[in-house]
mmCIF file of C-alpha atoms and ligand atoms in Angstrom:
data_model
loop_
_atom_site.group_PDB
_atom_site.id
_atom_site.type_symbol
_atom_site.label_atom_id
_atom_site.label_comp_id
_atom_site.label_asym_id
_atom_site.label_seq_id
_atom_site.Cartn_x
_atom_site.Cartn_y
_atom_site.Cartn_z
ATOM 1 C CA UNK A 1 112.445 119.188 105.588
ATOM 2 C CA UNK A 2 113.946 115.929 107.446
ATOM 3 C CA UNK A 3 116.223 113.707 105.646
ATOM 4 C CA UNK A 4 116.399 110.245 105.691
ATOM 5 C CA UNK A 5 118.724 109.613 108.542
ATOM 6 C CA UNK A 6 117.022 111.894 110.828
ATOM 7 C CA UNK A 7 113.383 110.248 111.259
ATOM 8 C CA UNK A 8 110.650 112.783 110.784
ATOM 9 C CA UNK A 9 108.908 113.787 113.830
ATOM 10 C CA UNK A 10 105.719 112.641 114.075
ATOM 11 C CA UNK A 11 102.795 114.724 115.362
ATOM 12 C CA UNK A 12 100.648 112.374 117.040
ATOM 13 C CA UNK A 13 99.254 108.605 116.137
ATOM 14 C CA UNK A 14 95.997 107.670 114.572
ATOM 15 C CA UNK A 15 94.220 104.580 114.816
ATOM 16 C CA UNK A 16 91.195 103.132 112.871
ATOM 17 C CA UNK A 17 88.264 100.971 114.691
ATOM 18 C CA UNK A 18 85.011 99.868 114.056
ATOM 19 C CA UNK A 19 82.534 103.017 114.089
ATOM 20 C CA UNK A 20 80.757 102.835 117.075
ATOM 21 C CA UNK A 21 84.071 101.840 119.019
ATOM 22 C CA UNK A 22 85.745 105.401 119.234
ATOM 23 C CA UNK A 23 85.320 105.818 122.681
ATOM 24 C CA UNK A 24 86.567 102.493 123.672
ATOM 25 C CA UNK A 25 89.736 103.068 121.024
ATOM 26 C CA UNK A 26 90.191 106.495 122.532
ATOM 27 C CA UNK A 27 90.171 105.337 126.344
ATOM 28 C CA UNK A 28 92.468 102.554 125.418
ATOM 29 C CA UNK A 29 94.991 104.750 123.545
ATOM 30 C CA UNK A 30 95.108 107.311 126.156
ATOM 31 C CA UNK A 31 95.860 104.881 128.441
ATOM 32 C CA UNK A 32 98.447 103.762 126.462
ATOM 33 C CA UNK A 33 99.816 106.402 126.045
ATOM 34 C CA UNK A 34 99.925 107.796 129.479
ATOM 35 C CA UNK A 35 101.626 104.663 130.040
ATOM 36 C CA UNK A 36 104.160 105.296 127.739
ATOM 37 C CA UNK A 37 104.929 108.834 129.173
ATOM 38 C CA UNK A 38 103.243 110.611 125.987
ATOM 39 C CA UNK A 39 101.804 113.880 126.601
ATOM 40 C CA UNK A 40 98.844 114.899 124.562
ATOM 41 C CA UNK A 41 94.970 114.777 124.131
ATOM 42 C CA UNK A 42 92.199 112.467 121.879
ATOM 43 C CA UNK A 43 90.029 113.757 119.565
ATOM 44 C CA UNK A 44 87.116 111.404 118.819
ATOM 45 C CA UNK A 45 84.099 111.909 116.524
ATOM 46 C CA UNK A 46 81.571 109.174 117.428
ATOM 47 C CA UNK A 47 80.932 107.312 114.294
ATOM 48 C CA UNK A 48 84.325 108.595 112.045
ATOM 49 C CA UNK A 49 85.705 105.192 112.422
ATOM 50 C CA UNK A 50 88.929 106.403 113.774
ATOM 51 C CA UNK A 51 90.696 108.207 116.844
ATOM 52 C CA UNK A 52 93.923 110.628 116.799
ATOM 53 C CA UNK A 53 95.992 111.062 119.967
ATOM 54 C CA UNK A 54 97.625 114.587 118.949
ATOM 55 C CA UNK A 55 100.983 114.708 121.055
ATOM 56 C CA UNK A 56 101.686 118.342 123.008
ATOM 57 C CA UNK A 57 105.427 118.065 121.152
ATOM 58 C CA UNK A 58 105.989 116.148 118.110
ATOM 59 C CA UNK A 59 109.201 113.786 118.784
ATOM 60 C CA UNK A 60 110.934 110.949 116.261
ATOM 61 C CA UNK A 61 108.799 108.558 115.102
ATOM 62 C CA UNK A 62 111.175 105.804 115.954
ATOM 63 C CA UNK A 63 111.560 106.761 119.768
ATOM 64 C CA UNK A 64 107.508 106.835 119.790
ATOM 65 C CA UNK A 65 107.501 103.281 118.247
ATOM 66 C CA UNK A 66 110.069 102.364 120.842
ATOM 67 C CA UNK A 67 107.726 103.564 123.742
ATOM 68 C CA UNK A 68 104.029 102.473 122.624
ATOM 69 C CA UNK A 69 103.484 99.037 121.027
ATOM 70 C CA UNK A 70 100.747 99.208 118.209
ATOM 71 C CA UNK A 71 100.349 95.640 118.859
ATOM 72 C CA UNK A 72 98.856 95.484 122.357
ATOM 73 C CA UNK A 73 95.980 98.003 120.756
ATOM 74 C CA UNK A 74 92.523 95.590 121.243
ATOM 75 C CA UNK A 75 90.215 98.320 119.570
ATOM 76 C CA UNK A 76 92.803 99.588 116.885
ATOM 77 C CA UNK A 77 92.591 97.308 113.346
ATOM 78 C CA UNK A 78 95.257 99.567 112.007
ATOM 79 C CA UNK A 79 97.207 102.406 113.115
ATOM 80 C CA UNK A 80 100.199 104.845 112.632
ATOM 81 C CA UNK A 81 102.367 107.488 113.733
ATOM 82 C CA UNK A 82 101.093 110.630 111.874
ATOM 83 C CA UNK A 83 103.499 112.775 110.126
ATOM 84 C CA UNK A 84 101.543 115.311 108.174
ATOM 85 C CA UNK A 85 97.992 116.174 107.341
ATOM 86 C CA UNK A 86 96.964 117.455 103.940
ATOM 87 C CA UNK A 87 94.008 119.751 104.077
ATOM 88 C CA UNK A 88 91.812 120.918 100.874
ATOM 89 C CA UNK A 89 93.166 118.500 98.373
ATOM 90 C CA UNK A 90 91.593 119.644 94.814
ATOM 91 C CA UNK A 91 89.617 117.008 93.272
ATOM 92 C CA UNK A 92 91.003 117.394 89.970
ATOM 93 C CA UNK A 93 94.663 116.596 91.269
ATOM 94 C CA UNK A 94 94.822 114.702 94.648
ATOM 95 C CA UNK A 95 98.274 113.187 93.245
ATOM 96 C CA UNK A 96 100.409 116.353 93.166
ATOM 97 C CA UNK A 97 99.870 117.670 97.048
ATOM 98 C CA UNK A 98 100.308 113.925 97.988
ATOM 99 C CA UNK A 99 103.155 113.389 96.109
ATOM 100 C CA UNK A 100 104.995 116.652 97.414
ATOM 101 C CA UNK A 101 103.868 115.860 100.875
ATOM 102 C CA UNK A 102 105.283 112.637 101.104
ATOM 103 C CA UNK A 103 108.571 113.750 99.781
ATOM 104 C CA UNK A 104 108.481 116.322 102.252
ATOM 105 C CA UNK A 105 108.696 114.107 104.889
ATOM 106 C CA UNK A 106 111.960 112.707 103.421
ATOM 107 C CA UNK A 107 111.359 109.338 104.622
ATOM 108 C CA UNK A 108 111.393 105.801 102.006
ATOM 109 C CA UNK A 109 109.037 103.291 102.277
ATOM 110 C CA UNK A 110 108.499 99.529 101.739
ATOM 111 C CA UNK A 111 104.789 99.783 100.904
ATOM 112 C CA UNK A 112 101.932 102.414 100.797
ATOM 113 C CA UNK A 113 98.906 101.686 102.080
ATOM 114 C CA UNK A 114 95.648 103.521 100.860
ATOM 115 C CA UNK A 115 92.973 103.611 103.448
ATOM 116 C CA UNK A 116 89.486 105.384 104.736
ATOM 117 C CA UNK A 117 87.697 105.027 107.426
ATOM 118 C CA UNK A 118 85.129 101.869 107.333
ATOM 119 C CA UNK A 119 82.087 104.400 107.092
ATOM 120 C CA UNK A 120 79.578 104.542 104.271
ATOM 121 C CA UNK A 121 81.578 108.104 103.305
ATOM 122 C CA UNK A 122 84.526 105.817 103.295
ATOM 123 C CA UNK A 123 83.276 103.165 101.296
ATOM 124 C CA UNK A 124 82.082 105.550 98.939
ATOM 125 C CA UNK A 125 86.001 106.353 98.162
ATOM 126 C CA UNK A 126 86.911 102.612 97.641
ATOM 127 C CA UNK A 127 86.653 103.254 93.699
ATOM 128 C CA UNK A 128 88.680 106.288 93.710
ATOM 129 C CA UNK A 129 91.505 104.461 95.707
ATOM 130 C CA UNK A 130 91.446 101.620 93.234
ATOM 131 C CA UNK A 131 92.291 103.741 90.387
ATOM 132 C CA UNK A 132 94.620 106.395 92.388
ATOM 133 C CA UNK A 133 96.543 103.390 94.427
ATOM 134 C CA UNK A 134 98.758 102.690 90.978
ATOM 135 C CA UNK A 135 99.125 106.253 90.303
ATOM 136 C CA UNK A 136 100.299 107.037 93.511
ATOM 137 C CA UNK A 137 102.840 103.933 93.830
ATOM 138 C CA UNK A 138 103.990 104.868 90.534
ATOM 139 C CA UNK A 139 105.194 108.359 91.030
ATOM 140 C CA UNK A 140 106.597 107.307 94.386
ATOM 141 C CA UNK A 141 108.837 104.217 92.708
ATOM 142 C CA UNK A 142 110.019 107.407 90.439
ATOM 143 C CA UNK A 143 110.754 109.374 93.399
ATOM 144 C CA UNK A 144 112.769 106.643 95.068
ATOM 145 C CA UNK A 145 110.309 106.682 97.766
ATOM 146 C CA UNK A 146 108.733 103.316 97.641
ATOM 147 C CA UNK A 147 111.076 100.409 98.048
ATOM 148 C CA UNK A 148 109.397 97.435 98.086
ATOM 149 C CA UNK A 149 112.627 95.267 98.035
ATOM 150 C CA UNK A 150 113.626 96.922 101.728
ATOM 151 C CA UNK A 151 111.338 95.068 104.181
ATOM 152 C CA UNK A 152 112.608 96.899 106.856
ATOM 153 C CA UNK A 153 111.498 100.264 106.211
ATOM 154 C CA UNK A 154 108.344 101.586 107.552
ATOM 155 C CA UNK A 155 105.100 101.650 105.448
ATOM 156 C CA UNK A 156 103.766 104.817 104.284
ATOM 157 C CA UNK A 157 99.619 105.204 105.590
ATOM 158 C CA UNK A 158 97.744 107.433 103.194
ATOM 159 C CA UNK A 159 94.468 107.601 105.029
ATOM 160 C CA UNK A 160 91.597 109.389 103.313
ATOM 161 C CA UNK A 161 89.200 110.810 105.703
ATOM 162 C CA UNK A 162 87.465 112.494 103.004
ATOM 163 C CA UNK A 163 87.969 113.562 99.133
ATOM 164 C CA UNK A 164 89.827 116.578 100.497
ATOM 165 C CA UNK A 165 91.488 115.967 103.633
ATOM 166 C CA UNK A 166 94.609 112.898 104.076
ATOM 167 C CA UNK A 167 96.540 111.906 106.766
ATOM 168 C CA UNK A 168 99.973 110.560 106.184
ATOM 169 C CA UNK A 169 101.659 108.064 108.677
ATOM 170 C CA UNK A 170 104.143 105.334 109.308
ATOM 171 C CA UNK A 171 103.670 102.142 110.995
ATOM 172 C CA UNK A 172 106.354 98.568 110.517
ATOM 173 C CA UNK A 173 104.526 95.668 108.993
ATOM 174 C CA UNK A 174 105.046 93.955 112.554
ATOM 175 C CA UNK A 175 103.048 96.473 113.976
ATOM 176 C CA UNK A 176 99.845 96.130 112.128
ATOM 177 C CA UNK A 177 97.765 94.728 109.970
ATOM 178 C CA UNK A 178 99.140 93.559 106.371
ATOM 179 C CA UNK A 179 95.333 94.600 105.029
ATOM 180 C CA UNK A 180 94.664 98.222 104.120
ATOM 181 C CA UNK A 181 92.470 99.282 107.047
ATOM 182 C CA UNK A 182 92.733 96.016 108.978
ATOM 183 C CA UNK A 183 89.954 94.449 106.968
ATOM 184 C CA UNK A 184 90.670 90.742 105.544
ATOM 185 C CA UNK A 185 89.406 90.344 102.516
ATOM 186 C CA UNK A 186 88.105 86.416 103.313
ATOM 187 C CA UNK A 187 86.115 84.380 100.992
ATOM 188 C CA UNK A 188 83.148 82.487 102.580
ATOM 189 C CA UNK A 189 84.168 78.659 102.225
ATOM 190 C CA UNK A 190 81.136 77.298 100.456
ATOM 191 C CA UNK A 191 80.477 74.335 102.376
ATOM 192 C CA UNK A 192 81.155 76.138 105.907
ATOM 193 C CA UNK A 193 78.272 76.029 108.122
ATOM 194 C CA UNK A 194 78.186 79.428 109.354
ATOM 195 C CA UNK A 195 79.429 82.930 108.675
ATOM 196 C CA UNK A 196 81.323 82.695 112.319
ATOM 197 C CA UNK A 197 83.457 80.627 110.464
ATOM 198 C CA UNK A 198 85.372 83.828 109.277
ATOM 199 C CA UNK A 199 85.842 84.901 112.990
ATOM 200 C CA UNK A 200 88.070 82.331 113.401
ATOM 201 C CA UNK A 201 89.669 82.229 110.604
ATOM 202 C CA UNK A 202 90.372 85.902 110.732
ATOM 203 C CA UNK A 203 91.714 85.146 114.621
ATOM 204 C CA UNK A 204 94.091 82.577 113.276
ATOM 205 C CA UNK A 205 95.627 84.872 110.916
ATOM 206 C CA UNK A 206 95.604 88.147 113.269
ATOM 207 C CA UNK A 207 96.496 86.581 117.081
ATOM 208 C CA UNK A 208 98.503 83.544 115.858
ATOM 209 C CA UNK A 209 102.047 84.277 113.966
ATOM 210 C CA UNK A 210 102.535 82.029 110.510
ATOM 211 C CA UNK A 211 105.230 79.838 113.008
ATOM 212 C CA UNK A 212 102.269 79.206 115.607
ATOM 213 C CA UNK A 213 99.823 78.653 113.026
ATOM 214 C CA UNK A 214 102.018 75.659 111.337
ATOM 215 C CA UNK A 215 103.049 74.292 114.408
ATOM 216 C CA UNK A 216 99.684 74.614 116.426
ATOM 217 C CA UNK A 217 96.918 74.116 113.348
ATOM 218 C CA UNK A 218 97.751 70.430 111.762
ATOM 219 C CA UNK A 219 96.559 67.115 111.326
ATOM 220 C CA UNK A 220 96.630 64.857 114.432
ATOM 221 C CA UNK A 221 96.049 67.676 116.764
ATOM 222 C CA UNK A 222 93.003 67.539 119.316
ATOM 223 C CA UNK A 223 90.547 70.354 120.146
ATOM 224 C CA UNK A 224 87.210 71.062 121.776
ATOM 225 C CA UNK A 225 84.632 73.836 120.653
ATOM 226 C CA UNK A 226 82.552 74.995 123.373
ATOM 227 C CA UNK A 227 79.263 76.202 122.014
ATOM 228 C CA UNK A 228 79.691 75.105 118.474
ATOM 229 C CA UNK A 229 76.458 74.794 116.602
ATOM 230 C CA UNK A 230 75.710 75.049 113.857
ATOM 231 C CA UNK A 231 79.718 74.278 113.181
ATOM 232 C CA UNK A 232 81.505 77.270 111.587
ATOM 233 C CA UNK A 233 84.584 77.154 114.029
ATOM 234 C CA UNK A 234 84.522 73.479 114.351
ATOM 235 C CA UNK A 235 84.815 73.581 110.469
ATOM 236 C CA UNK A 236 88.105 75.734 110.413
ATOM 237 C CA UNK A 237 89.812 73.522 112.760
ATOM 238 C CA UNK A 238 88.615 70.195 110.828
ATOM 239 C CA UNK A 239 89.804 71.675 107.839
ATOM 240 C CA UNK A 240 93.141 71.824 109.236
ATOM 241 C CA UNK A 241 92.926 68.269 110.048
ATOM 242 C CA UNK A 242 92.113 68.216 113.807
ATOM 243 C CA UNK A 243 89.781 66.157 115.628
ATOM 244 C CA UNK A 244 87.073 68.061 117.429
ATOM 245 C CA UNK A 245 84.804 67.336 120.292
ATOM 246 C CA UNK A 246 81.826 69.723 119.767
ATOM 247 C CA UNK A 247 79.504 70.571 122.746
ATOM 248 C CA UNK A 248 76.270 72.015 121.776
ATOM 249 C CA UNK A 249 72.973 71.326 122.862
ATOM 250 C CA UNK A 250 71.992 72.514 119.617
ATOM 251 C CA UNK A 251 72.528 70.649 115.681
ATOM 252 C CA UNK A 252 75.722 70.355 113.857
ATOM 253 C CA UNK A 253 75.644 70.688 110.125
ATOM 254 C CA UNK A 254 75.238 67.385 108.944
ATOM 255 C CA UNK A 255 78.330 68.139 106.128
ATOM 256 C CA UNK A 256 80.556 69.035 108.834
ATOM 257 C CA UNK A 257 79.320 65.633 110.843
ATOM 258 C CA UNK A 258 79.898 63.748 107.573
ATOM 259 C CA UNK A 259 84.015 64.465 107.756
ATOM 260 C CA UNK A 260 84.481 61.982 110.129
ATOM 261 C CA UNK A 261 86.797 64.321 112.635
ATOM 262 C CA UNK A 262 84.068 65.439 114.381
ATOM 263 C CA UNK A 263 82.358 64.191 117.833
ATOM 264 C CA UNK A 264 79.201 66.461 118.843
ATOM 265 C CA UNK A 265 77.995 65.900 122.647
ATOM 266 C CA UNK A 266 74.718 67.660 123.628
ATOM 267 C CA UNK A 267 76.170 69.088 127.110
ATOM 268 C CA UNK A 268 76.765 71.969 129.243
ATOM 269 C CA UNK A 269 79.892 73.897 128.211
ATOM 270 C CA UNK A 270 80.110 75.371 131.786
ATOM 271 C CA UNK A 271 80.285 71.725 133.359
ATOM 272 C CA UNK A 272 81.413 69.109 130.600
ATOM 273 C CA UNK A 273 85.446 68.373 131.086
ATOM 274 C CA UNK A 274 87.446 65.989 128.652
ATOM 275 C CA UNK A 275 88.717 62.461 129.682
ATOM 276 C CA UNK A 276 92.413 63.601 128.270
ATOM 277 C CA UNK A 277 94.271 66.937 127.493
ATOM 278 C CA UNK A 278 93.579 68.508 124.287
ATOM 279 C CA UNK A 279 95.757 70.759 122.135
ATOM 280 C CA UNK A 280 92.889 73.419 121.432
ATOM 281 C CA UNK A 281 90.012 75.118 123.464
ATOM 282 C CA UNK A 282 87.737 77.029 121.132
ATOM 283 C CA UNK A 283 84.904 79.152 122.655
ATOM 284 C CA UNK A 284 81.782 81.135 120.936
ATOM 285 C CA UNK A 285 78.815 81.090 123.592
ATOM 286 C CA UNK A 286 77.122 83.885 124.198
ATOM 287 C CA UNK A 287 77.528 84.352 127.823
ATOM 288 C CA UNK A 288 78.500 86.817 130.399
ATOM 289 C CA UNK A 289 82.493 87.789 129.756
ATOM 290 C CA UNK A 290 83.232 87.355 133.538
ATOM 291 C CA UNK A 291 81.786 83.855 133.195
ATOM 292 C CA UNK A 292 83.708 82.711 130.217
ATOM 293 C CA UNK A 293 87.213 84.447 131.011
ATOM 294 C CA UNK A 294 87.704 82.366 134.314
ATOM 295 C CA UNK A 295 86.229 79.500 132.570
ATOM 296 C CA UNK A 296 88.544 79.316 129.913
ATOM 297 C CA UNK A 297 91.654 80.156 132.291
ATOM 298 C CA UNK A 298 90.500 76.836 134.683
ATOM 299 C CA UNK A 299 90.880 74.908 131.762
ATOM 300 C CA UNK A 300 94.568 76.099 131.074
ATOM 301 C CA UNK A 301 95.241 76.166 134.604
ATOM 302 C CA UNK A 302 94.356 72.746 135.019
ATOM 303 C CA UNK A 303 95.993 71.564 131.723
ATOM 304 C CA UNK A 304 92.732 70.394 130.135
ATOM 305 C CA UNK A 305 94.126 72.286 127.138
ATOM 306 C CA UNK A 306 97.412 74.124 125.791
ATOM 307 C CA UNK A 307 95.976 76.872 124.347
ATOM 308 C CA UNK A 308 92.517 78.808 123.482
ATOM 309 C CA UNK A 309 90.744 81.076 121.101
ATOM 310 C CA UNK A 310 87.511 82.488 122.637
ATOM 311 C CA UNK A 311 84.971 85.515 122.318
ATOM 312 C CA UNK A 312 83.982 87.934 124.759
ATOM 313 C CA UNK A 313 80.849 88.874 124.177
ATOM 314 C CA UNK A 314 80.735 92.834 125.292
ATOM 315 C CA UNK A 315 78.128 95.205 126.872
ATOM 316 C CA UNK A 316 77.361 98.215 125.073
ATOM 317 C CA UNK A 317 78.914 100.449 127.256
ATOM 318 C CA UNK A 318 82.047 100.793 128.687
ATOM 319 C CA UNK A 319 83.563 97.739 126.597
ATOM 320 C CA UNK A 320 87.419 98.776 127.525
ATOM 321 C CA UNK A 321 86.523 98.357 131.217
ATOM 322 C CA UNK A 322 85.032 95.504 130.528
ATOM 323 C CA UNK A 323 87.739 93.815 128.866
ATOM 324 C CA UNK A 324 90.225 94.825 131.447
ATOM 325 C CA UNK A 325 87.931 93.448 134.150
ATOM 326 C CA UNK A 326 88.363 89.909 132.308
ATOM 327 C CA UNK A 327 92.268 90.258 131.742
ATOM 328 C CA UNK A 328 92.651 90.859 135.511
ATOM 329 C CA UNK A 329 90.321 87.596 136.127
ATOM 330 C CA UNK A 330 92.493 85.590 133.661
ATOM 331 C CA UNK A 331 95.681 86.755 135.495
ATOM 332 C CA UNK A 332 94.175 86.156 138.770
ATOM 333 C CA UNK A 333 93.690 82.299 138.045
ATOM 334 C CA UNK A 334 97.020 81.897 136.463
ATOM 335 C CA UNK A 335 98.927 83.368 138.630
ATOM 336 C CA UNK A 336 97.500 81.363 141.197
ATOM 337 C CA UNK A 337 98.448 78.617 139.399
ATOM 338 C CA UNK A 338 101.879 79.681 138.936
ATOM 339 C CA UNK A 339 101.344 79.609 135.236
ATOM 340 C CA UNK A 340 103.269 81.587 132.789
ATOM 341 C CA UNK A 341 101.013 82.633 129.689
ATOM 342 C CA UNK A 342 100.833 84.592 126.716
ATOM 343 C CA UNK A 343 97.034 86.422 126.165
ATOM 344 C CA UNK A 344 96.415 88.402 122.839
ATOM 345 C CA UNK A 345 93.141 90.290 122.777
ATOM 346 C CA UNK A 346 91.833 91.837 119.654
ATOM 347 C CA UNK A 347 88.621 93.577 117.936
ATOM 348 C CA UNK A 348 88.531 91.740 114.882
ATOM 349 C CA UNK A 349 86.815 92.958 111.117
ATOM 350 C CA UNK A 350 84.518 90.213 111.769
ATOM 351 C CA UNK A 351 83.491 91.295 115.058
ATOM 352 C CA UNK A 352 80.483 92.654 116.223
ATOM 353 C CA UNK A 353 79.695 93.331 119.884
ATOM 354 C CA UNK A 354 82.885 91.159 120.902
ATOM 355 C CA UNK A 355 86.730 91.093 121.168
ATOM 356 C CA UNK A 356 88.612 87.955 120.265
ATOM 357 C CA UNK A 357 91.394 86.472 122.634
ATOM 358 C CA UNK A 358 94.167 83.961 122.126
ATOM 359 C CA UNK A 359 95.656 82.838 125.495
ATOM 360 C CA UNK A 360 97.886 80.168 125.710
ATOM 361 C CA UNK A 361 101.099 78.397 128.328
ATOM 362 C CA UNK A 362 104.053 80.136 127.636
HETATM 363 N N1 LIG B 1 81.110 79.369 116.718
HETATM 364 C C1 LIG B 1 79.316 78.490 116.166
HETATM 365 C C2 LIG B 1 79.639 78.531 114.803
HETATM 366 O O1 LIG B 1 80.661 79.088 114.160
HETATM 367 O O2 LIG B 1 78.921 78.309 113.949
HETATM 368 C C3 LIG B 1 78.269 79.603 116.838
HETATM 369 C C4 LIG B 1 77.941 79.735 118.104
HETATM 370 S S1 LIG B 1 76.563 80.516 118.321
HETATM 371 C C5 LIG B 1 77.278 82.154 118.474
HETATM 372 C C6 LIG B 1 76.709 80.475 120.312
HETATM 373 C C7 LIG B 1 76.459 78.598 120.487
HETATM 374 O O3 LIG B 1 76.819 78.641 121.886
HETATM 375 C C8 LIG B 1 74.542 78.427 120.330
HETATM 376 O O4 LIG B 1 74.789 77.459 119.472
HETATM 377 C C9 LIG B 1 74.114 77.836 121.763
HETATM 378 O O5 LIG B 1 73.404 76.950 121.903
HETATM 379 C C10 LIG B 1 75.799 77.198 122.506
HETATM 380 N N2 LIG B 1 75.669 77.597 123.758
HETATM 381 C C11 LIG B 1 75.203 78.750 124.807
HETATM 382 N N3 LIG B 1 75.453 78.426 125.926
HETATM 383 C C12 LIG B 1 75.925 77.130 125.798
HETATM 384 C C13 LIG B 1 76.414 76.656 127.125
HETATM 385 N N4 LIG B 1 76.379 76.388 128.215
HETATM 386 N N5 LIG B 1 76.856 75.223 126.753
HETATM 387 C C14 LIG B 1 77.085 74.694 125.391
HETATM 388 N N6 LIG B 1 76.545 75.450 124.548
HETATM 389 C C15 LIG B 1 76.259 76.411 124.807
#
């Protein structure tokens, strides 16, 4: 058994993804592991909603953390370093073997996240998790393993692959989502014009730090929304007091126009340009990613906007390659203009065949 002062070895990394995206998550994880000089191999079951990278030689989880930055993984909604796998959980008492296995790690934790794959089988366990979560937290608190007042400690992940098998692992709050399974529970605002509004809400929370949200999403700032109709993204911006120029040949919801904060222009998002620079460019046009990426990079390079959130609609296959190709196109344009930038890309819970990107001048 290891002690708290010598962090427990990790056997690998587990990332959770949207079912159907395992191949992309696996390619990406393998590439990140190889860049971090971690030897091992991935195990991928199509449709499972998760991917495991197994290390050839287990290593202290802190070392792996230093070498591989989980936040950079696009297709991972949530990830952790694997400490143990508990098999053959008896249906009548899953608490005792899990409690023992958690004690055997010798670790202490700031929080416990109970998770399942985002599949139908996983969802079938949600009722059990709701009852089981407080029980597990209770015994971990009694055992001195759970210390919510010590946020520097890692979080414990208990990932129930099925009713009989659990993966135990660790991550730090800064490395992953604060929502179990990386799934935000966002309520659809009743007056928002479309469900896509939730995508931009999630993007703000996931791709911007709390400080960035505060300083860049406030009344008085300006935005352009390319491909705005019927207005779900514009709604997110106006609800924070920004003034929006909405570009789309289609109609905008009348409630949005009634805010007085939106100017609707029927124009082509690829050729229209603002008279004055704006703070934000958002773009949800359904177009080839290799057309969108250079368009956004050009807005930033020429100073038409300071920052942008945009979607890249992906092909059905080789999505990871396509995202990397777009990353290259952005780098090419901004490097040529001598501009330093940040680019964060994530396959959000509300994204389907697309990823959402945040691009900003440094
Ligand atoms: N973000 C919107 C919302 O939250 O309601 C949904 C946008 S919808 C997915 C894509 C929109 O892009 C369509 O309304 C379409 O008319 C618009 N669009 C596609 N190509 C465009 C172009 N070249 N110029 C302007 N709008 C375009």
